[in-house]
């Protein structure tokens, strides 16, 4: 059994550590857990009902994490604890997803296209009067938080608070975090809990047809289930999109040849979004637990075993994506990536994220084709969620929007 080296760049996030796993086989056992960076194995496990999500008390999780979770109020809407949809399996997961699935379906998301374009244009207009624009705080974060807040029926004056809650809650999805970070996150979770409880109290007397209204109208859900999944939708509704937009801006600014191609052939933008997600997806890894003994690629995975899935590794598997470390917006199979997972736990908001990326990034670079980074962007101190905290830029000359 080998020892898994996580490395300074984060959990399975940098190429040397992914290749270390790949060289040991398709699903080696390392540091007490099975782990894979193989695309086909990752996709199989994500789709196979023989595997379930990881419970907070699983012995394969680091002891400090289990210790913290055991001492946290179970009534708080922690994204990484049940009844969050993220960490529940059927039949509960099926109930939660069915309640709100229609709001994230193809027809509902397509209806948001004009609104996303309006928000993006408004924010791009403001950038010109901003002394030193930060394309995370002034742009990438503001688009998805505006849209998800409107979907949930939350007022504009809550946007800054929602961003604060999302920023503090994101580390709870990590496998290791400082005590002070955890304490701040729990303090904010108390605020989140009370806020959404008040929202659902109001909805009992004044029903609405937004996403919170859908959760409130489902009599089969307890108040705790409503609050936990409202909090999940809030955070998941903008966290991954913020990261996707920020990562995409950095990639495109660093590959001017790809930007030139998109300017000449704008119909390629749809595929460019997929290549951004493949090349530098917002989530580096996830985990599953074997519900019973399972054989994968001639290897027995005993019941209860934790399997770590390197999504970053799968998306750079040379057997599926030739020359995987080359950023290429013309890559024919870019959309086959696993950035949004797959199977029943595939990201509910993937259509929304693609819509926001496919509108916001072309609009930004159409308006400011000479945009360039004003120094290296500042990475977010997270290991699993790959993101930037700040990205100052020089906009360059403004072009007439097409």
CSV table of C-alpha atoms in Angstrom, one decimal, residues 29-393:
chain,number,residue,atom,x,y,z
A,29,UNK,CA,-5.2,1.7,-2.4
A,30,UNK,CA,-3.2,4.5,-0.9
A,31,UNK,CA,-3.1,5.8,2.7
A,32,UNK,CA,-6.0,3.5,3.7
A,33,UNK,CA,-8.4,4.5,1.0
A,34,UNK,CA,-9.0,3.5,-2.7
A,35,UNK,CA,-8.4,6.4,-5.0
A,36,UNK,CA,-8.7,6.9,-8.8
A,37,UNK,CA,-7.8,9.4,-11.4
A,38,UNK,CA,-9.0,7.2,-14.2
A,39,UNK,CA,-11.9,8.7,-16.3
A,40,UNK,CA,-13.8,5.5,-16.9
A,41,UNK,CA,-13.5,4.3,-13.3
A,42,UNK,CA,-14.7,7.7,-12.0
A,43,UNK,CA,-17.6,7.8,-14.3
A,44,UNK,CA,-18.6,4.2,-13.5
A,45,UNK,CA,-18.5,4.9,-9.7
A,46,UNK,CA,-20.5,8.1,-10.0
A,47,UNK,CA,-23.2,6.4,-11.9
A,48,UNK,CA,-23.3,3.0,-10.1
A,49,UNK,CA,-25.9,2.6,-7.4
A,50,UNK,CA,-23.5,0.2,-5.7
A,51,UNK,CA,-21.8,3.4,-4.3
A,52,UNK,CA,-23.3,6.0,-2.0
A,53,UNK,CA,-22.3,9.4,-0.7
A,54,UNK,CA,-19.8,9.7,2.2
A,55,UNK,CA,-21.4,10.2,5.6
A,56,UNK,CA,-19.8,12.7,8.0
A,57,UNK,CA,-18.8,10.0,10.5
A,58,UNK,CA,-17.1,7.6,7.9
A,59,UNK,CA,-13.9,6.3,9.4
A,60,UNK,CA,-12.1,7.1,6.2
A,61,UNK,CA,-12.5,10.8,6.8
A,62,UNK,CA,-9.7,12.6,8.7
A,63,UNK,CA,-10.2,12.3,12.5
A,64,UNK,CA,-10.2,16.2,13.0
A,65,UNK,CA,-13.1,16.5,10.6
A,66,UNK,CA,-15.1,13.8,12.3
A,67,UNK,CA,-14.3,15.3,15.7
A,68,UNK,CA,-15.6,18.7,14.6
A,69,UNK,CA,-18.7,17.4,13.0
A,70,UNK,CA,-19.6,15.3,16.0
A,71,UNK,CA,-19.5,18.5,18.1
A,72,UNK,CA,-21.5,20.7,15.7
A,73,UNK,CA,-25.2,21.3,16.2
A,74,UNK,CA,-26.8,18.8,13.8
A,75,UNK,CA,-29.6,21.3,13.2
A,76,UNK,CA,-27.3,23.7,11.4
A,77,UNK,CA,-27.6,23.7,7.6
A,78,UNK,CA,-24.1,22.4,6.9
A,79,UNK,CA,-23.6,21.5,3.2
A,80,UNK,CA,-21.6,18.5,4.1
A,81,UNK,CA,-24.1,16.9,6.5
A,82,UNK,CA,-27.6,15.4,6.0
A,83,UNK,CA,-30.2,16.4,5.2
A,84,UNK,CA,-28.3,18.4,2.6
A,85,UNK,CA,-29.1,16.9,-0.8
A,86,UNK,CA,-25.3,16.8,-1.4
A,87,UNK,CA,-24.8,14.0,1.2
A,88,UNK,CA,-28.0,12.0,1.1
A,89,UNK,CA,-28.8,9.0,-1.0
A,90,UNK,CA,-32.2,7.8,-2.3
A,91,UNK,CA,-35.0,7.7,-1.2
A,92,UNK,CA,-34.4,11.1,0.6
A,93,UNK,CA,-32.2,12.5,-2.2
A,94,UNK,CA,-34.9,11.6,-4.7
A,95,UNK,CA,-37.5,13.5,-2.7
A,96,UNK,CA,-35.4,16.6,-2.3
A,97,UNK,CA,-34.4,16.7,-6.0
A,98,UNK,CA,-37.9,16.0,-7.3
A,99,UNK,CA,-39.3,19.0,-5.3
A,100,UNK,CA,-37.0,21.6,-7.0
A,101,UNK,CA,-35.9,19.8,-10.1
A,102,UNK,CA,-38.3,21.6,-12.4
A,103,UNK,CA,-36.8,25.0,-11.5
A,104,UNK,CA,-33.4,23.8,-12.9
A,105,UNK,CA,-34.8,22.0,-15.9
A,106,UNK,CA,-34.1,23.0,-19.5
A,107,UNK,CA,-37.2,25.1,-20.0
A,108,UNK,CA,-36.8,27.1,-16.8
A,109,UNK,CA,-33.1,27.8,-17.3
A,110,UNK,CA,-33.6,28.8,-21.0
A,111,UNK,CA,-36.1,31.4,-19.7
A,112,UNK,CA,-33.4,33.0,-17.7
A,113,UNK,CA,-31.2,33.8,-20.7
A,114,UNK,CA,-32.3,37.4,-21.1
A,115,UNK,CA,-32.0,38.2,-17.4
A,116,UNK,CA,-28.5,36.7,-17.2
A,117,UNK,CA,-27.5,38.9,-20.2
A,118,UNK,CA,-29.0,42.0,-18.5
A,119,UNK,CA,-27.1,41.4,-15.3
A,120,UNK,CA,-23.8,40.7,-17.2
A,121,UNK,CA,-24.2,43.9,-19.2
A,122,UNK,CA,-24.9,46.0,-16.2
A,123,UNK,CA,-21.8,44.7,-14.4
A,124,UNK,CA,-19.6,45.2,-17.4
A,125,UNK,CA,-20.8,48.8,-17.7
A,126,UNK,CA,-19.8,49.4,-14.1
A,127,UNK,CA,-16.3,48.0,-14.6
A,128,UNK,CA,-15.3,51.0,-16.7
A,129,UNK,CA,-15.9,53.4,-13.8
A,130,UNK,CA,-14.1,51.1,-11.3
A,131,UNK,CA,-10.6,52.4,-10.6
A,132,UNK,CA,-9.0,48.9,-10.4
A,133,UNK,CA,-11.5,46.3,-11.4
A,134,UNK,CA,-11.5,42.9,-9.6
A,135,UNK,CA,-13.1,40.4,-11.8
A,136,UNK,CA,-14.0,38.1,-8.9
A,137,UNK,CA,-15.7,40.6,-6.5
A,138,UNK,CA,-16.9,43.0,-9.2
A,139,UNK,CA,-18.1,40.5,-11.8
A,140,UNK,CA,-17.7,36.7,-11.4
A,141,UNK,CA,-19.3,36.6,-8.0
A,142,UNK,CA,-22.0,39.1,-8.7
A,143,UNK,CA,-23.7,37.4,-11.7
A,144,UNK,CA,-24.5,34.0,-10.1
A,145,UNK,CA,-25.4,35.5,-6.7
A,146,UNK,CA,-27.9,37.9,-8.4
A,147,UNK,CA,-29.5,35.1,-10.4
A,148,UNK,CA,-29.7,32.5,-7.6
A,149,UNK,CA,-31.1,35.1,-5.2
A,150,UNK,CA,-33.8,36.0,-7.7
A,151,UNK,CA,-34.6,32.3,-8.2
A,152,UNK,CA,-34.9,31.9,-4.4
A,153,UNK,CA,-36.9,35.1,-4.0
A,154,UNK,CA,-34.3,36.9,-1.9
A,155,UNK,CA,-34.0,40.7,-2.1
A,156,UNK,CA,-31.0,42.5,-3.7
A,157,UNK,CA,-29.9,44.1,-0.4
A,158,UNK,CA,-29.0,40.5,0.7
A,159,UNK,CA,-26.5,39.9,-2.0
A,160,UNK,CA,-23.4,41.0,0.0
A,161,UNK,CA,-24.6,38.9,3.0
A,162,UNK,CA,-25.2,35.9,0.7
A,163,UNK,CA,-21.7,36.2,-0.7
A,164,UNK,CA,-20.3,36.3,2.8
A,165,UNK,CA,-22.2,33.2,3.8
A,166,UNK,CA,-21.0,31.4,0.7
A,167,UNK,CA,-17.4,32.4,1.3
A,168,UNK,CA,-17.4,31.2,4.9
A,169,UNK,CA,-19.4,28.0,4.1
A,170,UNK,CA,-17.2,26.8,1.2
A,171,UNK,CA,-14.4,25.5,3.5
A,172,UNK,CA,-16.9,23.1,5.1
A,173,UNK,CA,-16.6,21.0,1.9
A,174,UNK,CA,-12.8,20.6,2.4
A,175,UNK,CA,-11.1,17.7,4.0
A,176,UNK,CA,-9.0,19.9,6.3
A,177,UNK,CA,-9.5,23.4,7.7
A,178,UNK,CA,-8.2,25.6,10.5
A,179,UNK,CA,-10.2,25.9,13.7
A,180,UNK,CA,-10.7,29.6,13.2
A,181,UNK,CA,-12.1,29.0,9.7
A,182,UNK,CA,-14.4,26.3,11.0
A,183,UNK,CA,-15.6,28.5,13.9
A,184,UNK,CA,-16.4,31.4,11.6
A,185,UNK,CA,-18.3,29.1,9.3
A,186,UNK,CA,-20.4,27.7,12.1
A,187,UNK,CA,-21.2,31.2,13.3
A,188,UNK,CA,-22.5,32.1,9.8
A,189,UNK,CA,-24.5,28.8,9.6
A,190,UNK,CA,-26.4,30.0,12.7
A,191,UNK,CA,-27.3,33.1,10.8
A,192,UNK,CA,-28.2,31.1,7.7
A,193,UNK,CA,-30.5,28.8,9.7
A,194,UNK,CA,-32.4,31.6,11.4
A,195,UNK,CA,-32.7,33.6,8.1
A,196,UNK,CA,-34.2,30.7,6.2
A,197,UNK,CA,-36.5,29.7,9.1
A,198,UNK,CA,-37.9,33.2,9.0
A,199,UNK,CA,-38.3,32.9,5.2
A,200,UNK,CA,-40.3,29.6,5.5
A,201,UNK,CA,-42.4,31.0,8.3
A,202,UNK,CA,-43.4,33.9,6.0
A,203,UNK,CA,-44.1,31.5,3.2
A,204,UNK,CA,-46.7,29.7,5.3
A,205,UNK,CA,-48.9,32.8,5.2
A,206,UNK,CA,-47.8,34.2,1.8
A,207,UNK,CA,-46.9,31.4,-0.7
A,208,UNK,CA,-44.6,32.3,-3.6
A,209,UNK,CA,-43.8,30.5,-6.9
A,210,UNK,CA,-40.0,30.8,-6.5
A,211,UNK,CA,-37.7,28.0,-5.5
A,212,UNK,CA,-38.2,28.6,-1.8
A,213,UNK,CA,-41.9,28.5,-2.4
A,214,UNK,CA,-41.5,25.1,-4.0
A,215,UNK,CA,-39.7,23.8,-0.9
A,216,UNK,CA,-42.2,25.3,1.4
A,217,UNK,CA,-45.1,23.8,-0.5
A,218,UNK,CA,-43.8,20.3,-0.1
A,219,UNK,CA,-45.6,19.0,3.0
A,220,UNK,CA,-43.4,15.9,3.0
A,221,UNK,CA,-40.4,18.0,3.9
A,222,UNK,CA,-39.6,18.8,7.5
A,223,UNK,CA,-38.5,22.4,8.3
A,224,UNK,CA,-35.0,21.1,8.9
A,225,UNK,CA,-35.0,19.5,5.4
A,226,UNK,CA,-36.3,22.7,3.9
A,227,UNK,CA,-33.7,24.9,5.5
A,228,UNK,CA,-30.8,22.6,4.8
A,229,UNK,CA,-31.6,22.3,1.1
A,230,UNK,CA,-32.3,26.0,0.7
A,231,UNK,CA,-28.8,26.7,2.1
A,232,UNK,CA,-27.4,24.2,-0.3
A,233,UNK,CA,-29.1,25.8,-3.3
A,234,UNK,CA,-27.8,29.2,-2.2
A,235,UNK,CA,-24.2,28.1,-1.9
A,236,UNK,CA,-24.1,25.6,-4.8
A,237,UNK,CA,-26.1,28.1,-6.9
A,238,UNK,CA,-23.2,30.5,-7.1
A,239,UNK,CA,-20.0,29.0,-5.7
A,240,UNK,CA,-19.1,26.7,-8.6
A,241,UNK,CA,-20.1,29.4,-11.1
A,242,UNK,CA,-18.0,32.0,-9.5
A,243,UNK,CA,-15.1,29.6,-9.7
A,244,UNK,CA,-15.8,28.6,-13.3
A,245,UNK,CA,-16.0,32.2,-14.4
A,246,UNK,CA,-12.8,33.2,-12.5
A,247,UNK,CA,-10.9,30.2,-13.8
A,248,UNK,CA,-12.2,30.8,-17.3
A,249,UNK,CA,-11.1,34.5,-17.3
A,250,UNK,CA,-7.6,33.5,-16.1
A,251,UNK,CA,-7.3,30.8,-18.7
A,252,UNK,CA,-8.4,32.9,-21.6
A,253,UNK,CA,-6.3,35.9,-20.6
A,254,UNK,CA,-3.3,33.5,-20.4
A,255,UNK,CA,-4.1,32.0,-23.9
A,256,UNK,CA,-4.5,35.0,-26.2
A,257,UNK,CA,-4.4,32.7,-29.3
A,258,UNK,CA,-7.6,31.0,-28.0
A,259,UNK,CA,-9.2,34.4,-27.5
A,260,UNK,CA,-8.4,35.4,-31.0
A,261,UNK,CA,-9.9,32.2,-32.3
A,262,UNK,CA,-13.1,32.9,-30.3
A,263,UNK,CA,-13.3,36.5,-31.6
A,264,UNK,CA,-13.0,35.2,-35.2
A,265,UNK,CA,-15.4,32.3,-34.6
A,266,UNK,CA,-17.7,33.2,-31.8
A,267,UNK,CA,-19.8,30.1,-32.4
A,268,UNK,CA,-17.1,28.2,-30.6
A,269,UNK,CA,-17.9,29.8,-27.2
A,270,UNK,CA,-20.2,27.0,-26.2
A,271,UNK,CA,-17.4,24.5,-26.5
A,272,UNK,CA,-15.0,26.9,-24.9
A,273,UNK,CA,-17.1,26.8,-21.7
A,274,UNK,CA,-16.8,23.0,-21.7
A,275,UNK,CA,-13.1,23.1,-22.2
A,276,UNK,CA,-12.7,25.6,-19.3
A,277,UNK,CA,-14.7,23.1,-17.1
A,278,UNK,CA,-12.5,20.2,-18.3
A,279,UNK,CA,-9.2,21.9,-18.0
A,280,UNK,CA,-9.7,23.8,-14.7
A,281,UNK,CA,-13.0,22.6,-13.2
A,282,UNK,CA,-14.3,24.2,-9.9
A,283,UNK,CA,-14.2,21.0,-8.0
A,284,UNK,CA,-11.1,18.8,-7.9
A,285,UNK,CA,-12.4,15.7,-6.1
A,286,UNK,CA,-15.3,13.9,-4.5
A,287,UNK,CA,-15.8,10.7,-2.7
A,288,UNK,CA,-18.1,7.6,-2.6
A,289,UNK,CA,-18.6,4.6,-0.3
A,290,UNK,CA,-19.2,1.1,-1.5
A,291,UNK,CA,-22.6,-0.1,-0.3
A,292,UNK,CA,-21.5,-3.7,-0.7
A,293,UNK,CA,-18.5,-5.6,-2.1
A,294,UNK,CA,-17.8,-4.4,-5.6
A,295,UNK,CA,-15.3,-5.6,-8.2
A,296,UNK,CA,-13.8,-2.9,-10.4
A,297,UNK,CA,-11.1,-3.6,-13.0
A,298,UNK,CA,-10.3,-6.9,-11.3
A,299,UNK,CA,-10.0,-5.3,-7.9
A,300,UNK,CA,-12.3,-6.0,-4.9
A,301,UNK,CA,-13.6,-2.9,-3.2
A,302,UNK,CA,-15.0,-4.2,0.2
A,303,UNK,CA,-18.3,-2.9,1.5
A,304,UNK,CA,-17.9,0.3,3.5
A,305,UNK,CA,-14.7,1.3,1.7
A,306,UNK,CA,-14.1,5.0,0.9
A,307,UNK,CA,-13.1,5.7,-2.7
A,308,UNK,CA,-11.7,9.2,-3.6
A,309,UNK,CA,-12.4,10.3,-7.1
A,310,UNK,CA,-10.0,12.8,-8.6
A,311,UNK,CA,-12.3,14.7,-11.0
A,312,UNK,CA,-9.3,16.8,-12.0
A,313,UNK,CA,-7.4,13.6,-12.9
A,314,UNK,CA,-10.3,12.1,-14.8
A,315,UNK,CA,-10.6,15.3,-16.8
A,316,UNK,CA,-6.9,15.1,-17.7
A,317,UNK,CA,-6.9,11.3,-18.5
A,318,UNK,CA,-4.9,11.0,-21.7
A,319,UNK,CA,-6.8,7.9,-22.7
A,320,UNK,CA,-9.9,10.1,-23.1
A,321,UNK,CA,-8.5,13.6,-23.8
A,322,UNK,CA,-5.5,13.5,-26.0
A,323,UNK,CA,-2.8,16.0,-24.9
A,324,UNK,CA,-4.9,16.7,-21.8
A,325,UNK,CA,-2.7,19.5,-20.5
A,326,UNK,CA,-3.3,21.6,-23.6
A,327,UNK,CA,-6.1,24.2,-23.3
A,328,UNK,CA,-7.9,24.0,-26.6
A,329,UNK,CA,-11.4,25.5,-27.2
A,330,UNK,CA,-11.8,23.4,-30.3
A,331,UNK,CA,-11.4,20.1,-28.5
A,332,UNK,CA,-14.1,17.9,-29.9
A,333,UNK,CA,-15.0,15.9,-26.8
A,334,UNK,CA,-14.5,18.6,-24.2
A,335,UNK,CA,-18.1,18.3,-23.1
A,336,UNK,CA,-17.4,14.7,-21.9
A,337,UNK,CA,-15.7,16.1,-18.8
A,338,UNK,CA,-16.8,15.2,-15.2
A,339,UNK,CA,-16.6,18.7,-13.8
A,340,UNK,CA,-20.2,18.5,-12.7
A,341,UNK,CA,-20.1,14.9,-11.6
A,342,UNK,CA,-22.4,12.4,-13.1
A,343,UNK,CA,-25.3,10.1,-12.2
A,344,UNK,CA,-28.0,10.9,-9.7
A,345,UNK,CA,-25.7,13.3,-7.9
A,346,UNK,CA,-24.8,15.2,-11.0
A,347,UNK,CA,-24.8,18.9,-10.3
A,348,UNK,CA,-28.4,20.2,-10.4
A,349,UNK,CA,-27.3,23.6,-11.4
A,350,UNK,CA,-25.0,22.6,-14.3
A,351,UNK,CA,-27.4,24.0,-17.0
A,352,UNK,CA,-27.5,27.3,-15.1
A,353,UNK,CA,-23.7,27.5,-14.7
A,354,UNK,CA,-23.3,26.8,-18.5
A,355,UNK,CA,-25.8,29.5,-19.3
A,356,UNK,CA,-24.1,32.1,-17.1
A,357,UNK,CA,-20.7,31.2,-18.4
A,358,UNK,CA,-21.8,31.1,-22.0
A,359,UNK,CA,-23.3,34.6,-21.7
A,360,UNK,CA,-20.9,36.4,-19.3
A,361,UNK,CA,-17.5,35.5,-20.7
A,362,UNK,CA,-18.3,36.3,-24.4
A,363,UNK,CA,-19.9,39.6,-23.2
A,364,UNK,CA,-16.8,40.5,-21.1
A,365,UNK,CA,-14.2,39.8,-23.8
A,366,UNK,CA,-16.4,41.3,-26.6
A,367,UNK,CA,-16.5,44.6,-24.7
A,368,UNK,CA,-12.9,44.5,-23.6
A,369,UNK,CA,-10.9,42.5,-26.1
A,370,UNK,CA,-7.6,43.8,-24.8
A,371,UNK,CA,-8.3,42.9,-21.2
A,372,UNK,CA,-5.3,41.5,-19.3
A,373,UNK,CA,-4.5,40.5,-15.8
A,374,UNK,CA,-3.0,43.2,-13.6
A,375,UNK,CA,-0.5,40.9,-11.9
A,376,UNK,CA,-1.1,37.2,-10.8
A,377,UNK,CA,-4.6,36.5,-9.6
A,378,UNK,CA,-4.8,35.7,-5.9
A,379,UNK,CA,-5.9,32.1,-5.3
A,380,UNK,CA,-8.5,31.2,-2.8
A,381,UNK,CA,-7.0,29.2,0.2
A,382,UNK,CA,-9.1,26.2,-0.6
A,383,UNK,CA,-7.8,22.8,-1.7
A,384,UNK,CA,-10.7,21.0,-3.2
A,385,UNK,CA,-12.8,23.9,-4.5
A,386,UNK,CA,-10.4,25.5,-7.0
A,387,UNK,CA,-11.0,29.2,-7.2
A,388,UNK,CA,-9.5,32.7,-7.1
A,389,UNK,CA,-10.2,35.2,-4.3
A,390,UNK,CA,-9.2,38.2,-6.3
A,391,UNK,CA,-8.3,39.0,-9.9
A,392,UNK,CA,-7.4,42.6,-10.6
A,393,UNK,CA,-7.3,43.5,-14.3
